[in-house]
Short mmCIF file of C-alpha atoms in Angstrom, two decimals:
data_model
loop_
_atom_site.label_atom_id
_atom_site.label_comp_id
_atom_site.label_asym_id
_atom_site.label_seq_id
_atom_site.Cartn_x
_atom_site.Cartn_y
_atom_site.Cartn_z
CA UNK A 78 -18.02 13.54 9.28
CA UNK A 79 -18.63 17.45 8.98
CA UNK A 80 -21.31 18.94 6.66
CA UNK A 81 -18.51 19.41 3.48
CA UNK A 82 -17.09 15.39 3.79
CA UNK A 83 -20.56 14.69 3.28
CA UNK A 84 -20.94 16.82 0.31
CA UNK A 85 -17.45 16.12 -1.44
CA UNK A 86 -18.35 12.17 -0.94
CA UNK A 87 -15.78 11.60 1.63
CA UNK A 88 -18.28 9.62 3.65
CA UNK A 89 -19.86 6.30 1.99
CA UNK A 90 -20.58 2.78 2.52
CA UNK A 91 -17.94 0.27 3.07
CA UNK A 92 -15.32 -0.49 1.01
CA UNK A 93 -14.58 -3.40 -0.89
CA UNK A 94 -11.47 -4.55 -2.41
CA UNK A 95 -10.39 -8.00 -3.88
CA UNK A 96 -6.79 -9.28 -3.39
CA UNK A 97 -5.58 -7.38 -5.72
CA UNK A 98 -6.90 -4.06 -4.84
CA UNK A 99 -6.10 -4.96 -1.60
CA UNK A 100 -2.11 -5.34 -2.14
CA UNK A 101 -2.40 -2.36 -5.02
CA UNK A 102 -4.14 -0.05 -2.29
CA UNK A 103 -1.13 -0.45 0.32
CA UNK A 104 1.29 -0.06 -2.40
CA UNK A 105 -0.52 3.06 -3.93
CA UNK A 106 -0.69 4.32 -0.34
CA UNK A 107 2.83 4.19 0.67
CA UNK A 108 4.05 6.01 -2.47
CA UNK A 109 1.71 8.68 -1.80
CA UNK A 110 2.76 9.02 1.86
CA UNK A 111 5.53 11.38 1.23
CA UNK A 112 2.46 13.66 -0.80
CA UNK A 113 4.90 13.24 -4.31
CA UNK A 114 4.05 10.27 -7.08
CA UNK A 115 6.68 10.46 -9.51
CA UNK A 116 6.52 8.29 -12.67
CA UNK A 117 9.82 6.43 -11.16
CA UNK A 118 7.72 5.30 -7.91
CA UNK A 119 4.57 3.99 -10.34
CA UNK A 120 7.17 1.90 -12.19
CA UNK A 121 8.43 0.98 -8.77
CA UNK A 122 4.93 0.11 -7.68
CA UNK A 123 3.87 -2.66 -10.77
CA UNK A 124 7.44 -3.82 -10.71
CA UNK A 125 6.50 -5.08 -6.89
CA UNK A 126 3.19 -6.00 -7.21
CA UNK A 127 4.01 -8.17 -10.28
CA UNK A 128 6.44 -9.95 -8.46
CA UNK A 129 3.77 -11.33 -5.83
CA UNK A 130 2.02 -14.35 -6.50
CA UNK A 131 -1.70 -12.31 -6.94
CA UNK A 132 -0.51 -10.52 -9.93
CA UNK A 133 1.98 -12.78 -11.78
CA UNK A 134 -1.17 -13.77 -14.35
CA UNK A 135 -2.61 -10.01 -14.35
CA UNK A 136 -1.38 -7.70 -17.55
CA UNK A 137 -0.28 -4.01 -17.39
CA UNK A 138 -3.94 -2.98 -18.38
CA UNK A 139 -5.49 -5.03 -15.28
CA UNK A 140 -2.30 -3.30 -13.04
CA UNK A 141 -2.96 -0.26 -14.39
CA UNK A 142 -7.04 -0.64 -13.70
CA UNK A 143 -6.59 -1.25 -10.28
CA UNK A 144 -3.81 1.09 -9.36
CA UNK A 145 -6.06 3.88 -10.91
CA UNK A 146 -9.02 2.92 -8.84
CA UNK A 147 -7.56 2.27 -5.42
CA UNK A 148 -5.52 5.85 -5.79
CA UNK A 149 -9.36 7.08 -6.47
CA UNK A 150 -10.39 5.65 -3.69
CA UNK A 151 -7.62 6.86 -1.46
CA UNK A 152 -8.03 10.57 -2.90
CA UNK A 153 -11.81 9.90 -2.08
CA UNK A 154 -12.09 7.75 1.00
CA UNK A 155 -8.00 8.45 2.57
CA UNK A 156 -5.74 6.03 3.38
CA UNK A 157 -7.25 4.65 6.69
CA UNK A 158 -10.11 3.65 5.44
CA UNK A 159 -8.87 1.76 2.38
CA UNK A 160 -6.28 0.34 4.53
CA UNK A 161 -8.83 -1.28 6.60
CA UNK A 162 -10.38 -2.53 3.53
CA UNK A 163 -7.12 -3.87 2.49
CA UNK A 164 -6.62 -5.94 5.58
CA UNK A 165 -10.27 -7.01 5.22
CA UNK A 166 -9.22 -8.41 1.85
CA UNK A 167 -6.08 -10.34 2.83
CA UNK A 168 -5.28 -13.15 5.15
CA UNK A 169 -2.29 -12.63 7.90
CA UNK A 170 0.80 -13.76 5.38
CA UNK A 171 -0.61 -11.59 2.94
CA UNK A 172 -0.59 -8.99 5.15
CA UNK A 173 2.69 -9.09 6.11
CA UNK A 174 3.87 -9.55 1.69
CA UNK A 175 2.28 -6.33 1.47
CA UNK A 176 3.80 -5.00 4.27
CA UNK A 177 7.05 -5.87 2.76
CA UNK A 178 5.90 -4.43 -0.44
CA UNK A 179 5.08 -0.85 1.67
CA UNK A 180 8.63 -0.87 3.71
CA UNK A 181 9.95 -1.84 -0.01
CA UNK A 182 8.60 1.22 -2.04
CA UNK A 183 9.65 3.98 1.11
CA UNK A 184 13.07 2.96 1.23
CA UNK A 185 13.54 2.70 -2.00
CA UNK A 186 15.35 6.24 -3.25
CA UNK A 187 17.18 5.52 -0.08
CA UNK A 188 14.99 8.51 2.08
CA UNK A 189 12.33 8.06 4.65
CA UNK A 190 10.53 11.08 5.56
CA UNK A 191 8.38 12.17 8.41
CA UNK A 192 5.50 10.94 6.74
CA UNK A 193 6.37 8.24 5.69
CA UNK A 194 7.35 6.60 8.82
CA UNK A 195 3.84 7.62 10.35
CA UNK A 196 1.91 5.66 6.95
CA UNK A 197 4.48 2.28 7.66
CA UNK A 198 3.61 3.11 11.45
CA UNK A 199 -0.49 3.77 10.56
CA UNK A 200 -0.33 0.41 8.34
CA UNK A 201 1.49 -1.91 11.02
CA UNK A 202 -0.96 -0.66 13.48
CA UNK A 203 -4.23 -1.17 10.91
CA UNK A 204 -2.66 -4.45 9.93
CA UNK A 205 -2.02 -5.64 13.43
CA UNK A 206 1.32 -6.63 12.64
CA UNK A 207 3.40 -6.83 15.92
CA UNK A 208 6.39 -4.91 16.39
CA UNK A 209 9.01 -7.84 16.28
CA UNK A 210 7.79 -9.19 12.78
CA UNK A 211 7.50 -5.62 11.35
CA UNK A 212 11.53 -5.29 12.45
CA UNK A 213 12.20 -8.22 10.88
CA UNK A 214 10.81 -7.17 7.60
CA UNK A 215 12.09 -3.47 7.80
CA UNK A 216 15.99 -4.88 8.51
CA UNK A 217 15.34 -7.74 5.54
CA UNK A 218 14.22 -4.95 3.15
CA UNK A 219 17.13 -2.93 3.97
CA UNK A 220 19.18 -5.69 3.52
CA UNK A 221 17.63 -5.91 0.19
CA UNK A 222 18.41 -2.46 -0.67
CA UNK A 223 21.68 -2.50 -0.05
CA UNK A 224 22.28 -5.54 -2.70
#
């Protein structure tokens, strides 16, 4: 890390997320691939996460708790390293639901951009995911999407 990553705090100790931060962090950082939030995407984002089986006891304060601090971490840290985090967090199957959840939010208004295809490209190759189940769950969200 240069001289002004050290002084801005971009370099630090390892990062540690629980389930929840873990799925919130890969769902924070695939809206924020394209380098626009808007308020539609946040909605987007806690309409997912509730949906998996970590959050379906969690209220919008607790969502809205860890969605703040994994975007601080990603403004802080970037993406790779809380992605690595993330997987740290998560066993394989998990992995893949947020996977699912990433693919989910970037196709969602129906436009994939440059960046985002590098971030679901960056997180399948952090994740380890192989290349024939990441298909499968890019064709079944599309499939999704088109209901």
């Amino acid at each position: 890390m240069g001289l002004i990553d050290k002084v801005l705090g971009k370099e630090g100790g390892d990062i540690k997320l629980d389930r929840k931060e873990a799925f919130g962090a890969i769902a924070v950082a695939a809206v924020a691939s394209d380098g626009d939030v808007s308020p539609e995407e946040v909605q987007r984002v806690a309409i997912d996460l509730m949906t998996l089986k970590a959050f379906r006891k969690a209220d919008l304060r607790d969502l809205s708790n860890i969605l703040n601090k994994v975007a601080g971490l990603i403004k802080k840290r970037g993406i790779g390293p809380v992605l690595q985090a993330a997987k740290a967090s998560l066993s394989k199957d998990e992995l893949a639901a947020g996977f699912f959840v990433a693919v989910d939010l970037v196709l969602a208004d129906g436009v994939v951009e440059e960046n985002e295809k590098k971030f679901l490209d960056e997180l399948q190759h952090t994740i380890g995911m192989d290349d024939t189940t990441a298909t499968k769950i890019a064709e079944v969200v599309v499939i999704k999407n088109k209901a």
